[in-house]
Every structure is written in C-alpha cells, then in structure tokens.
Amino acid sequence: MKCTEAQEQFGSALDGALSLSGRDELFQHLSLCGHCRKEFEFESLTKQIVRKSVRRLNASTEVRNSVLNALRREYEQEAAEIPFWERLFAGRRLFPSLVTALVVIALISYLAPPEPSASRLAVHAASNDVIFQSLQNFLSLREGRLKPKSVACDPTVIKSYFQKNGLHFAADTKIIDDCDWYGALHSEFEGVQLAHVMYQMGDDMTYVYEVKKDDAMAGSTLSIPPAAKESLTKTGWYTDPLHADHSVVVWTSNGTLCAAVSTMEKDRLVAFLSTP
Ligand SMILES: [Zn+2]
C-alpha cells in the first residue's frame, strides 16, 4: 500500500467503514510508515476531541484552523514522549488545554448575544452613516415626505431615469414579476451622488439606498459601520440585526453599494435581492 492510498482510507477507517482486510492492510502500512502513522493519529484524536467536546462548534474557519494548528503543535510535542498505540487509545486524556480551548470557543459561539449591544445601536446615529440615512429615508417614504420622481411598472423606465440624471455608477434595479410599481429618485449628499429605488409589492414596501461603493466604503463624506464594512468586504452581504419591525440588508454589486430597508421579513428580502 502506498502512502496516498493509506491516507485516502483514513476517513473510512475512523468511521468504522473499512472491511477487516482493508483495516489490516491499512494498519500494516501504519506500523511501517511513521509519516502516515502521525497523520492518522492526528486525525483520529482531532475527531475524538471535537466529537466529545464541541457539539456546538460554530466558530469561524479562522478560529477553527488556529485551534487545529495549535492542537497539531501540541500533539507533535506529546508524540515525542508517548508510544503510538498508547496515545491512539488515550485521546480522551490528551490535550487538556486544547479541549478547554475548544469548549470555550463553543461556549462563546453559544452565548454570543443575538441582539447587539448598546454601543452597536449607537453606530447608526451618525448623520452620515449609510444605514442611518437609509432608515430615515424609508421612514420618510412611508410617511409620504419622500416621493419618487419617477414611478413606473417597468424597471427599464427607472434605469433610464438615472441615466438621464447623469448617475455615474450602475443603479441596481431588480426585475420582479409581482411588483406593483417601481419608484426612483436621484439626489446628492454633500456632493456624493445617491440613487433611491423603491419597490411596492402587495403590502410590502422596499426602499433601496444606492451609492458608488468607493464613496461609501473609502470616502470621508459617508460612513458605514465597521461590522458592515467587514462583512461586505468578505462576503458582499451584510444583514443589520438591529430592527424588529423591518429588515435591513446591505450588499455590493458592480461597484455599487445598496442598502435595502423593507417591511419584508429578512429571508424573503434576501431571496428577492439575490435575483439578478
Ligand atoms: Zn505512508
């Protein structure tokens, strides 16, 4: 058996899914090959520890990897001192510090409050904050203080409205079957161009604040909360957790940053916004 063949069997062996002869063959190789033995043992121990201690491990890949790397380092240190077979069957007793670390991570994930702290609530109070402005506009729209300049049943009318007004970024307009009407408005905030798109679908109103991505993320006129910026940079999406009676979802696409505030429930809103 070659090393690569042996290593391909590790998962099945640890899941108890290898035949007796397959198992014998693998263990025969492990008894002769120090490198594979180390790899197999490491996989076996990791699996045991994670299974026993961390049923709710929700940590990020980064945290998970750093713990696994630390586990590997600790394993390699111990491996020099205790014979192989003894270690293999003693996984439970090994690495107390890392078991603790994994449990702590699990607890942090578990205890992390779903609602943001007061300090995060304060973030949207800045008048140049994109989410703050989106919320204000949504409110104004619902109270009739903000009125679209162009209203149509056809999204291409909305696109051409922005073109006529010399918008220098691509406005994001969704094409949806059950939209009663689309609304559009063009404005400026301290010299920064903004596009406002509105969708009325049955009883649901969705307002989208749109701005050139660089103006929101890199400029000094507008600001965006650090948590939103981080999430947008990583995934292109951000869902604001602060609101009970409406949903706030921010995304970037084609150099444009869009912040939607909607009466729709969050999952439905995200599904709607994910349409091209
Ligand atoms: Zn090998």
PDB file of C-alpha atoms and ligand atoms in Angstrom:
ATOM      1  CA  MET A   1       0.000   0.000   0.000  1.00  0.00           C
ATOM      2  CA  LYS A   2       1.256   3.464  -0.926  1.00  0.00           C
ATOM      3  CA  CYS A   3       1.075   6.477   1.410  1.00  0.00           C
ATOM      4  CA  THR A   4      -1.555   8.217  -0.721  1.00  0.00           C
ATOM      5  CA  GLU A   5      -3.713   5.059  -0.740  1.00  0.00           C
ATOM      6  CA  ALA A   6      -3.351   4.720   3.002  1.00  0.00           C
ATOM      7  CA  GLN A   7      -4.291   8.341   3.589  1.00  0.00           C
ATOM      8  CA  GLU A   8      -7.385   8.007   1.426  1.00  0.00           C
ATOM      9  CA  GLN A   9      -8.607   5.289   3.809  1.00  0.00           C
ATOM     10  CA  PHE A  10      -8.259   7.369   6.991  1.00  0.00           C
ATOM     11  CA  GLY A  11     -11.800   8.748   6.939  1.00  0.00           C
ATOM     12  CA  SER A  12     -13.406   5.337   6.360  1.00  0.00           C
ATOM     13  CA  ALA A  13     -11.209   3.696   8.987  1.00  0.00           C
ATOM     14  CA  LEU A  14     -12.160   6.310  11.573  1.00  0.00           C
ATOM     15  CA  ASP A  15     -15.835   5.966  10.690  1.00  0.00           C
ATOM     16  CA  GLY A  16     -15.577   2.194  11.078  1.00  0.00           C
ATOM     17  CA  ALA A  17     -16.451   1.757   7.423  1.00  0.00           C
ATOM     18  CA  LEU A  18     -13.430  -0.313   6.326  1.00  0.00           C
ATOM     19  CA  SER A  19     -13.590  -4.058   5.789  1.00  0.00           C
ATOM     20  CA  LEU A  20     -11.497  -6.223   8.120  1.00  0.00           C
ATOM     21  CA  SER A  21      -8.950  -6.931   5.414  1.00  0.00           C
ATOM     22  CA  GLY A  22      -8.849  -3.238   4.440  1.00  0.00           C
ATOM     23  CA  ARG A  23      -8.261  -2.349   8.033  1.00  0.00           C
ATOM     24  CA  ASP A  24      -5.479  -4.910   8.373  1.00  0.00           C
ATOM     25  CA  GLU A  25      -3.835  -3.602   5.257  1.00  0.00           C
ATOM     26  CA  LEU A  26      -4.019  -0.010   6.488  1.00  0.00           C
ATOM     27  CA  PHE A  27      -2.672  -0.858   9.940  1.00  0.00           C
ATOM     28  CA  GLN A  28       0.089  -2.899   8.378  1.00  0.00           C
ATOM     29  CA  HIS A  29       1.130   0.246   6.479  1.00  0.00           C
ATOM     30  CA  LEU A  30       0.822   2.408   9.601  1.00  0.00           C
ATOM     31  CA  SER A  31       3.072   0.070  11.552  1.00  0.00           C
ATOM     32  CA  LEU A  32       5.782   0.587   8.952  1.00  0.00           C
ATOM     33  CA  CYS A  33       5.275   4.247   7.945  1.00  0.00           C
ATOM     34  CA  GLY A  34       5.923   6.870  10.592  1.00  0.00           C
ATOM     35  CA  HIS A  35       4.591   9.727   8.492  1.00  0.00           C
ATOM     36  CA  CYS A  36       1.175   8.161   7.840  1.00  0.00           C
ATOM     37  CA  ARG A  37       1.002   6.961  11.430  1.00  0.00           C
ATOM     38  CA  LYS A  38       1.385  10.515  12.665  1.00  0.00           C
ATOM     39  CA  GLU A  39      -1.240  11.803  10.239  1.00  0.00           C
ATOM     40  CA  PHE A  40      -3.689   9.058  11.121  1.00  0.00           C
ATOM     41  CA  GLU A  41      -3.222   9.541  14.798  1.00  0.00           C
ATOM     42  CA  PHE A  42      -3.715  13.256  14.497  1.00  0.00           C
ATOM     43  CA  GLU A  43      -6.938  12.814  12.544  1.00  0.00           C
ATOM     44  CA  SER A  44      -8.178  10.250  14.996  1.00  0.00           C
ATOM     45  CA  LEU A  45      -7.508  12.417  18.028  1.00  0.00           C
ATOM     46  CA  THR A  46      -8.978  15.535  16.468  1.00  0.00           C
ATOM     47  CA  LYS A  47     -12.105  13.642  15.615  1.00  0.00           C
ATOM     48  CA  GLN A  48     -12.457  12.209  19.105  1.00  0.00           C
ATOM     49  CA  ILE A  49     -11.952  15.544  20.801  1.00  0.00           C
ATOM     50  CA  VAL A  50     -14.213  17.520  18.524  1.00  0.00           C
ATOM     51  CA  ARG A  51     -16.937  14.892  18.716  1.00  0.00           C
ATOM     52  CA  LYS A  52     -16.798  14.627  22.504  1.00  0.00           C
ATOM     53  CA  SER A  53     -16.308  18.226  23.475  1.00  0.00           C
ATOM     54  CA  VAL A  54     -17.662  20.512  20.865  1.00  0.00           C
ATOM     55  CA  ARG A  55     -21.075  19.615  19.589  1.00  0.00           C
ATOM     56  CA  ARG A  56     -21.868  23.279  19.025  1.00  0.00           C
ATOM     57  CA  LEU A  57     -18.663  24.493  17.416  1.00  0.00           C
ATOM     58  CA  ASN A  58     -19.833  27.491  15.435  1.00  0.00           C
ATOM     59  CA  ALA A  59     -16.569  29.364  15.352  1.00  0.00           C
ATOM     60  CA  SER A  60     -15.259  30.898  12.151  1.00  0.00           C
ATOM     61  CA  THR A  61     -12.941  28.921   9.882  1.00  0.00           C
ATOM     62  CA  GLU A  62     -10.101  31.141  11.036  1.00  0.00           C
ATOM     63  CA  VAL A  63     -10.635  30.330  14.717  1.00  0.00           C
ATOM     64  CA  ARG A  64     -11.200  26.662  13.942  1.00  0.00           C
ATOM     65  CA  ASN A  65      -7.984  26.475  11.922  1.00  0.00           C
ATOM     66  CA  SER A  66      -5.933  28.213  14.553  1.00  0.00           C
ATOM     67  CA  VAL A  67      -7.224  25.780  17.190  1.00  0.00           C
ATOM     68  CA  LEU A  68      -6.489  22.817  14.941  1.00  0.00           C
ATOM     69  CA  ASN A  69      -2.987  24.147  14.291  1.00  0.00           C
ATOM     70  CA  ALA A  70      -2.402  24.554  17.995  1.00  0.00           C
ATOM     71  CA  LEU A  71      -3.752  21.045  18.519  1.00  0.00           C
ATOM     72  CA  ARG A  72      -1.317  19.754  15.930  1.00  0.00           C
ATOM     73  CA  ARG A  73       1.615  21.519  17.599  1.00  0.00           C
ATOM     74  CA  GLU A  74       0.652  20.162  20.993  1.00  0.00           C
ATOM     75  CA  TYR A  75       0.205  16.713  19.524  1.00  0.00           C
ATOM     76  CA  GLU A  76       3.605  16.773  17.893  1.00  0.00           C
ATOM     77  CA  GLN A  77       5.207  17.732  21.199  1.00  0.00           C
ATOM     78  CA  GLU A  78       3.474  14.898  23.053  1.00  0.00           C
ATOM     79  CA  ALA A  79       4.080  12.435  20.280  1.00  0.00           C
ATOM     80  CA  ALA A  80       7.771  12.550  21.046  1.00  0.00           C
ATOM     81  CA  GLU A  81       7.139  11.270  24.571  1.00  0.00           C
ATOM     82  CA  ILE A  82       4.382   8.603  24.495  1.00  0.00           C
ATOM     83  CA  PRO A  83       4.310   5.442  22.343  1.00  0.00           C
ATOM     84  CA  PHE A  84       1.938   5.448  19.370  1.00  0.00           C
ATOM     85  CA  TRP A  85      -0.636   2.810  20.332  1.00  0.00           C
ATOM     86  CA  GLU A  86      -0.937   4.134  23.837  1.00  0.00           C
ATOM     87  CA  ARG A  87      -1.634   7.601  22.544  1.00  0.00           C
ATOM     88  CA  LEU A  88      -4.144   6.398  19.993  1.00  0.00           C
ATOM     89  CA  PHE A  89      -6.407   4.850  22.580  1.00  0.00           C
ATOM     90  CA  ALA A  90      -5.890   7.576  25.143  1.00  0.00           C
ATOM     91  CA  GLY A  91      -7.192  10.501  23.097  1.00  0.00           C
ATOM     92  CA  ARG A  92      -9.678  11.468  25.742  1.00  0.00           C
ATOM     93  CA  ARG A  93      -6.978  12.159  28.284  1.00  0.00           C
ATOM     94  CA  LEU A  94      -4.766  14.123  25.943  1.00  0.00           C
ATOM     95  CA  PHE A  95      -4.510  17.815  25.304  1.00  0.00           C
ATOM     96  CA  PRO A  96      -6.498  19.105  28.264  1.00  0.00           C
ATOM     97  CA  SER A  97      -5.643  22.699  27.423  1.00  0.00           C
ATOM     98  CA  LEU A  98      -6.957  22.366  23.901  1.00  0.00           C
ATOM     99  CA  VAL A  99     -10.078  20.580  24.928  1.00  0.00           C
ATOM    100  CA  THR A 100     -10.672  23.530  27.217  1.00  0.00           C
ATOM    101  CA  ALA A 101      -9.981  25.940  24.367  1.00  0.00           C
ATOM    102  CA  LEU A 102     -12.466  24.178  22.105  1.00  0.00           C
ATOM    103  CA  VAL A 103     -15.115  24.190  24.797  1.00  0.00           C
ATOM    104  CA  VAL A 104     -14.515  27.884  25.406  1.00  0.00           C
ATOM    105  CA  ILE A 105     -14.951  28.602  21.710  1.00  0.00           C
ATOM    106  CA  ALA A 106     -18.136  26.575  21.678  1.00  0.00           C
ATOM    107  CA  LEU A 107     -19.444  28.471  24.684  1.00  0.00           C
ATOM    108  CA  ILE A 108     -18.571  31.822  23.160  1.00  0.00           C
ATOM    109  CA  SER A 109     -20.439  30.847  19.995  1.00  0.00           C
ATOM    110  CA  TYR A 110     -23.335  29.612  22.055  1.00  0.00           C
ATOM    111  CA  LEU A 111     -23.529  32.569  24.420  1.00  0.00           C
ATOM    112  CA  ALA A 112     -22.922  35.286  21.840  1.00  0.00           C
ATOM    113  CA  PRO A 113     -25.988  37.515  22.139  1.00  0.00           C
ATOM    114  CA  PRO A 114     -28.209  37.551  19.066  1.00  0.00           C
ATOM    115  CA  GLU A 115     -29.106  41.177  19.816  1.00  0.00           C
ATOM    116  CA  PRO A 116     -26.429  43.840  19.508  1.00  0.00           C
ATOM    117  CA  SER A 117     -25.115  45.807  22.430  1.00  0.00           C
ATOM    118  CA  ALA A 118     -25.962  49.438  23.096  1.00  0.00           C
ATOM    119  CA  SER A 119     -22.684  50.566  21.583  1.00  0.00           C
ATOM    120  CA  ARG A 120     -23.620  48.969  18.270  1.00  0.00           C
ATOM    121  CA  LEU A 121     -27.027  50.622  18.361  1.00  0.00           C
ATOM    122  CA  ALA A 122     -25.305  53.981  18.601  1.00  0.00           C
ATOM    123  CA  VAL A 123     -23.455  53.328  15.359  1.00  0.00           C
ATOM    124  CA  HIS A 124     -26.432  54.307  13.207  1.00  0.00           C
ATOM    125  CA  ALA A 125     -26.900  57.659  14.933  1.00  0.00           C
ATOM    126  CA  ALA A 126     -24.208  59.338  12.827  1.00  0.00           C
ATOM    127  CA  SER A 127     -25.956  61.502  10.238  1.00  0.00           C
ATOM    128  CA  ASN A 128     -23.511  60.454   7.506  1.00  0.00           C
ATOM    129  CA  ASP A 129     -23.968  56.726   8.233  1.00  0.00           C
ATOM    130  CA  VAL A 130     -25.346  54.928   5.172  1.00  0.00           C
ATOM    131  CA  ILE A 131     -27.651  52.698   7.217  1.00  0.00           C
ATOM    132  CA  PHE A 132     -28.886  55.645   9.293  1.00  0.00           C
ATOM    133  CA  GLN A 133     -29.721  57.553   6.109  1.00  0.00           C
ATOM    134  CA  SER A 134     -31.435  54.509   4.606  1.00  0.00           C
ATOM    135  CA  LEU A 135     -33.637  54.140   7.682  1.00  0.00           C
ATOM    136  CA  GLN A 136     -34.512  57.846   7.692  1.00  0.00           C
ATOM    137  CA  ASN A 137     -35.435  57.718   4.022  1.00  0.00           C
ATOM    138  CA  PHE A 138     -37.519  54.578   4.478  1.00  0.00           C
ATOM    139  CA  LEU A 139     -39.430  56.351   7.249  1.00  0.00           C
ATOM    140  CA  SER A 140     -39.887  59.495   5.135  1.00  0.00           C
ATOM    141  CA  LEU A 141     -41.107  57.401   2.233  1.00  0.00           C
ATOM    142  CA  ARG A 142     -43.683  55.628   4.354  1.00  0.00           C
ATOM    143  CA  GLU A 143     -44.884  58.923   5.808  1.00  0.00           C
ATOM    144  CA  GLY A 144     -45.128  60.479   2.359  1.00  0.00           C
ATOM    145  CA  ARG A 145     -42.370  63.061   2.946  1.00  0.00           C
ATOM    146  CA  LEU A 146     -40.060  61.415   0.409  1.00  0.00           C
ATOM    147  CA  LYS A 147     -41.608  60.988  -3.012  1.00  0.00           C
ATOM    148  CA  PRO A 148     -40.084  59.250  -6.026  1.00  0.00           C
ATOM    149  CA  LYS A 149     -39.567  61.487  -9.085  1.00  0.00           C
ATOM    150  CA  SER A 150     -40.244  58.645 -11.463  1.00  0.00           C
ATOM    151  CA  VAL A 151     -42.819  55.913 -10.900  1.00  0.00           C
ATOM    152  CA  ALA A 152     -43.341  53.099 -13.370  1.00  0.00           C
ATOM    153  CA  CYS A 153     -44.355  49.484 -13.680  1.00  0.00           C
ATOM    154  CA  ASP A 154     -41.329  48.842 -15.818  1.00  0.00           C
ATOM    155  CA  PRO A 155     -37.781  48.706 -14.363  1.00  0.00           C
ATOM    156  CA  THR A 156     -36.234  49.947 -17.633  1.00  0.00           C
ATOM    157  CA  VAL A 157     -38.001  53.294 -17.079  1.00  0.00           C
ATOM    158  CA  ILE A 158     -36.199  53.518 -13.733  1.00  0.00           C
ATOM    159  CA  LYS A 159     -32.837  52.752 -15.313  1.00  0.00           C
ATOM    160  CA  SER A 160     -33.306  55.415 -17.981  1.00  0.00           C
ATOM    161  CA  TYR A 161     -34.371  57.956 -15.323  1.00  0.00           C
ATOM    162  CA  PHE A 162     -30.987  57.510 -13.636  1.00  0.00           C
ATOM    163  CA  GLN A 163     -29.164  57.665 -16.958  1.00  0.00           C
ATOM    164  CA  LYS A 164     -30.871  60.945 -17.835  1.00  0.00           C
ATOM    165  CA  ASN A 165     -29.813  62.361 -14.475  1.00  0.00           C
ATOM    166  CA  GLY A 166     -26.166  61.537 -15.144  1.00  0.00           C
ATOM    167  CA  LEU A 167     -25.716  58.952 -12.413  1.00  0.00           C
ATOM    168  CA  HIS A 168     -22.047  57.953 -12.586  1.00  0.00           C
ATOM    169  CA  PHE A 169     -22.493  54.468 -11.111  1.00  0.00           C
ATOM    170  CA  ALA A 170     -24.667  51.498 -12.106  1.00  0.00           C
ATOM    171  CA  ALA A 171     -28.020  51.646 -10.314  1.00  0.00           C
ATOM    172  CA  ASP A 172     -29.146  48.211  -9.171  1.00  0.00           C
ATOM    173  CA  THR A 173     -32.751  47.606 -10.206  1.00  0.00           C
ATOM    174  CA  LYS A 174     -34.379  44.210  -9.728  1.00  0.00           C
ATOM    175  CA  ILE A 175     -36.784  42.876 -12.295  1.00  0.00           C
ATOM    176  CA  ILE A 176     -39.645  41.200 -10.455  1.00  0.00           C
ATOM    177  CA  ASP A 177     -42.907  39.728 -11.638  1.00  0.00           C
ATOM    178  CA  ASP A 178     -45.176  40.789  -8.815  1.00  0.00           C
ATOM    179  CA  CYS A 179     -44.013  44.387  -8.422  1.00  0.00           C
ATOM    180  CA  ASP A 180     -46.965  46.820  -8.407  1.00  0.00           C
ATOM    181  CA  TRP A 181     -44.717  49.762  -9.119  1.00  0.00           C
ATOM    182  CA  TYR A 182     -41.090  50.892  -9.092  1.00  0.00           C
ATOM    183  CA  GLY A 183     -40.013  54.331  -7.928  1.00  0.00           C
ATOM    184  CA  ALA A 184     -36.802  56.250  -8.471  1.00  0.00           C
ATOM    185  CA  LEU A 185     -35.231  59.390  -7.125  1.00  0.00           C
ATOM    186  CA  HIS A 186     -31.827  60.924  -7.657  1.00  0.00           C
ATOM    187  CA  SER A 187     -30.167  63.170  -5.058  1.00  0.00           C
ATOM    188  CA  GLU A 188     -26.855  64.281  -3.579  1.00  0.00           C
ATOM    189  CA  PHE A 189     -25.461  64.245  -0.071  1.00  0.00           C
ATOM    190  CA  GLU A 190     -22.670  66.827   0.350  1.00  0.00           C
ATOM    191  CA  GLY A 191     -21.608  66.317  -3.247  1.00  0.00           C
ATOM    192  CA  VAL A 192     -21.956  62.494  -3.246  1.00  0.00           C
ATOM    193  CA  GLN A 193     -24.458  61.143  -5.785  1.00  0.00           C
ATOM    194  CA  LEU A 194     -27.214  58.910  -4.448  1.00  0.00           C
ATOM    195  CA  ALA A 195     -29.854  56.806  -6.156  1.00  0.00           C
ATOM    196  CA  HIS A 196     -33.056  55.742  -4.405  1.00  0.00           C
ATOM    197  CA  VAL A 197     -35.076  52.818  -5.715  1.00  0.00           C
ATOM    198  CA  MET A 198     -38.442  51.791  -4.299  1.00  0.00           C
ATOM    199  CA  TYR A 199     -40.497  48.663  -4.838  1.00  0.00           C
ATOM    200  CA  GLN A 200     -44.134  48.230  -3.916  1.00  0.00           C
ATOM    201  CA  MET A 201     -45.166  44.577  -3.883  1.00  0.00           C
ATOM    202  CA  GLY A 202     -48.598  43.981  -2.439  1.00  0.00           C
ATOM    203  CA  ASP A 203     -48.469  45.381   1.082  1.00  0.00           C
ATOM    204  CA  ASP A 204     -44.685  45.309   1.163  1.00  0.00           C
ATOM    205  CA  MET A 205     -42.582  48.374   0.592  1.00  0.00           C
ATOM    206  CA  THR A 206     -38.854  48.062  -0.031  1.00  0.00           C
ATOM    207  CA  TYR A 207     -36.595  51.077  -0.214  1.00  0.00           C
ATOM    208  CA  VAL A 208     -33.027  50.793  -1.551  1.00  0.00           C
ATOM    209  CA  TYR A 209     -30.369  53.449  -0.960  1.00  0.00           C
ATOM    210  CA  GLU A 210     -27.652  53.224  -3.608  1.00  0.00           C
ATOM    211  CA  VAL A 211     -24.253  54.871  -3.762  1.00  0.00           C
ATOM    212  CA  LYS A 212     -20.957  54.273  -5.510  1.00  0.00           C
ATOM    213  CA  LYS A 213     -19.212  51.616  -3.415  1.00  0.00           C
ATOM    214  CA  ASP A 214     -15.992  53.661  -3.020  1.00  0.00           C
ATOM    215  CA  ASP A 215     -17.951  56.690  -1.814  1.00  0.00           C
ATOM    216  CA  ALA A 216     -19.468  54.599   0.983  1.00  0.00           C
ATOM    217  CA  MET A 217     -16.523  52.367   1.862  1.00  0.00           C
ATOM    218  CA  ALA A 218     -13.471  54.544   1.202  1.00  0.00           C
ATOM    219  CA  GLY A 219     -14.652  58.159   1.150  1.00  0.00           C
ATOM    220  CA  SER A 220     -14.856  60.606   4.071  1.00  0.00           C
ATOM    221  CA  THR A 221     -18.306  62.111   3.399  1.00  0.00           C
ATOM    222  CA  LEU A 222     -20.315  58.963   4.124  1.00  0.00           C
ATOM    223  CA  SER A 223     -19.588  56.275   6.666  1.00  0.00           C
ATOM    224  CA  ILE A 224     -20.590  52.685   7.198  1.00  0.00           C
ATOM    225  CA  PRO A 225     -20.436  50.700  10.475  1.00  0.00           C
ATOM    226  CA  PRO A 226     -17.237  48.644  10.853  1.00  0.00           C
ATOM    227  CA  ALA A 227     -19.208  45.373  11.185  1.00  0.00           C
ATOM    228  CA  ALA A 228     -20.983  46.072   7.904  1.00  0.00           C
ATOM    229  CA  LYS A 229     -17.776  47.036   6.147  1.00  0.00           C
ATOM    230  CA  GLU A 230     -16.046  43.860   7.284  1.00  0.00           C
ATOM    231  CA  SER A 231     -18.908  41.623   6.224  1.00  0.00           C
ATOM    232  CA  LEU A 232     -19.272  43.364   2.845  1.00  0.00           C
ATOM    233  CA  THR A 233     -15.565  43.025   2.148  1.00  0.00           C
ATOM    234  CA  LYS A 234     -15.659  39.318   2.993  1.00  0.00           C
ATOM    235  CA  THR A 235     -18.980  38.208   1.529  1.00  0.00           C
ATOM    236  CA  GLY A 236     -20.523  41.125  -0.354  1.00  0.00           C
ATOM    237  CA  TRP A 237     -23.525  41.000   2.035  1.00  0.00           C
ATOM    238  CA  TYR A 238     -24.461  42.391   5.440  1.00  0.00           C
ATOM    239  CA  THR A 239     -27.681  41.973   7.430  1.00  0.00           C
ATOM    240  CA  ASP A 240     -28.249  44.533  10.150  1.00  0.00           C
ATOM    241  CA  PRO A 241     -29.541  42.798  13.282  1.00  0.00           C
ATOM    242  CA  LEU A 242     -30.958  45.861  14.998  1.00  0.00           C
ATOM    243  CA  HIS A 243     -34.537  46.023  13.780  1.00  0.00           C
ATOM    244  CA  ALA A 244     -37.643  44.217  14.895  1.00  0.00           C
ATOM    245  CA  ASP A 245     -40.344  45.608  12.588  1.00  0.00           C
ATOM    246  CA  HIS A 246     -38.429  45.800   9.320  1.00  0.00           C
ATOM    247  CA  SER A 247     -35.349  44.270   7.682  1.00  0.00           C
ATOM    248  CA  VAL A 248     -32.099  45.960   6.688  1.00  0.00           C
ATOM    249  CA  VAL A 249     -29.831  44.226   4.177  1.00  0.00           C
ATOM    250  CA  VAL A 250     -26.747  45.776   2.577  1.00  0.00           C
ATOM    251  CA  TRP A 251     -24.906  44.348  -0.419  1.00  0.00           C
ATOM    252  CA  THR A 252     -22.411  45.379  -3.073  1.00  0.00           C
ATOM    253  CA  SER A 253     -22.578  44.612  -6.751  1.00  0.00           C
ATOM    254  CA  ASN A 254     -20.835  46.079  -9.831  1.00  0.00           C
ATOM    255  CA  GLY A 255     -19.135  48.851  -7.851  1.00  0.00           C
ATOM    256  CA  THR A 256     -22.408  49.967  -6.239  1.00  0.00           C
ATOM    257  CA  LEU A 257     -23.315  49.683  -2.572  1.00  0.00           C
ATOM    258  CA  CYS A 258     -27.016  49.162  -1.870  1.00  0.00           C
ATOM    259  CA  ALA A 259     -28.801  49.321   1.480  1.00  0.00           C
ATOM    260  CA  ALA A 260     -32.336  47.949   1.482  1.00  0.00           C
ATOM    261  CA  VAL A 261     -34.898  48.645   4.184  1.00  0.00           C
ATOM    262  CA  SER A 262     -38.068  46.650   3.830  1.00  0.00           C
ATOM    263  CA  THR A 263     -41.269  45.618   5.542  1.00  0.00           C
ATOM    264  CA  MET A 264     -40.484  42.147   4.205  1.00  0.00           C
ATOM    265  CA  GLU A 265     -39.171  39.558   6.580  1.00  0.00           C
ATOM    266  CA  LYS A 266     -35.378  39.130   6.269  1.00  0.00           C
ATOM    267  CA  ASP A 267     -35.174  35.774   4.461  1.00  0.00           C
ATOM    268  CA  ARG A 268     -37.733  36.809   1.887  1.00  0.00           C
ATOM    269  CA  LEU A 269     -35.950  40.116   1.375  1.00  0.00           C
ATOM    270  CA  VAL A 270     -32.578  38.412   0.855  1.00  0.00           C
ATOM    271  CA  ALA A 271     -34.144  35.973  -1.646  1.00  0.00           C
ATOM    272  CA  PHE A 272     -35.695  38.896  -3.539  1.00  0.00           C
ATOM    273  CA  LEU A 273     -32.450  40.907  -3.522  1.00  0.00           C
ATOM    274  CA  SER A 274     -30.442  37.910  -4.722  1.00  0.00           C
ATOM    275  CA  THR A 275     -32.250  37.927  -8.066  1.00  0.00           C
ATOM    276  CA  PRO A 276     -30.006  39.363 -10.772  1.00  0.00           C
TER     277      PRO A 276
HETATM  278 ZN    ZN B   1       2.801   6.043   4.449  1.00  0.00          ZN
END
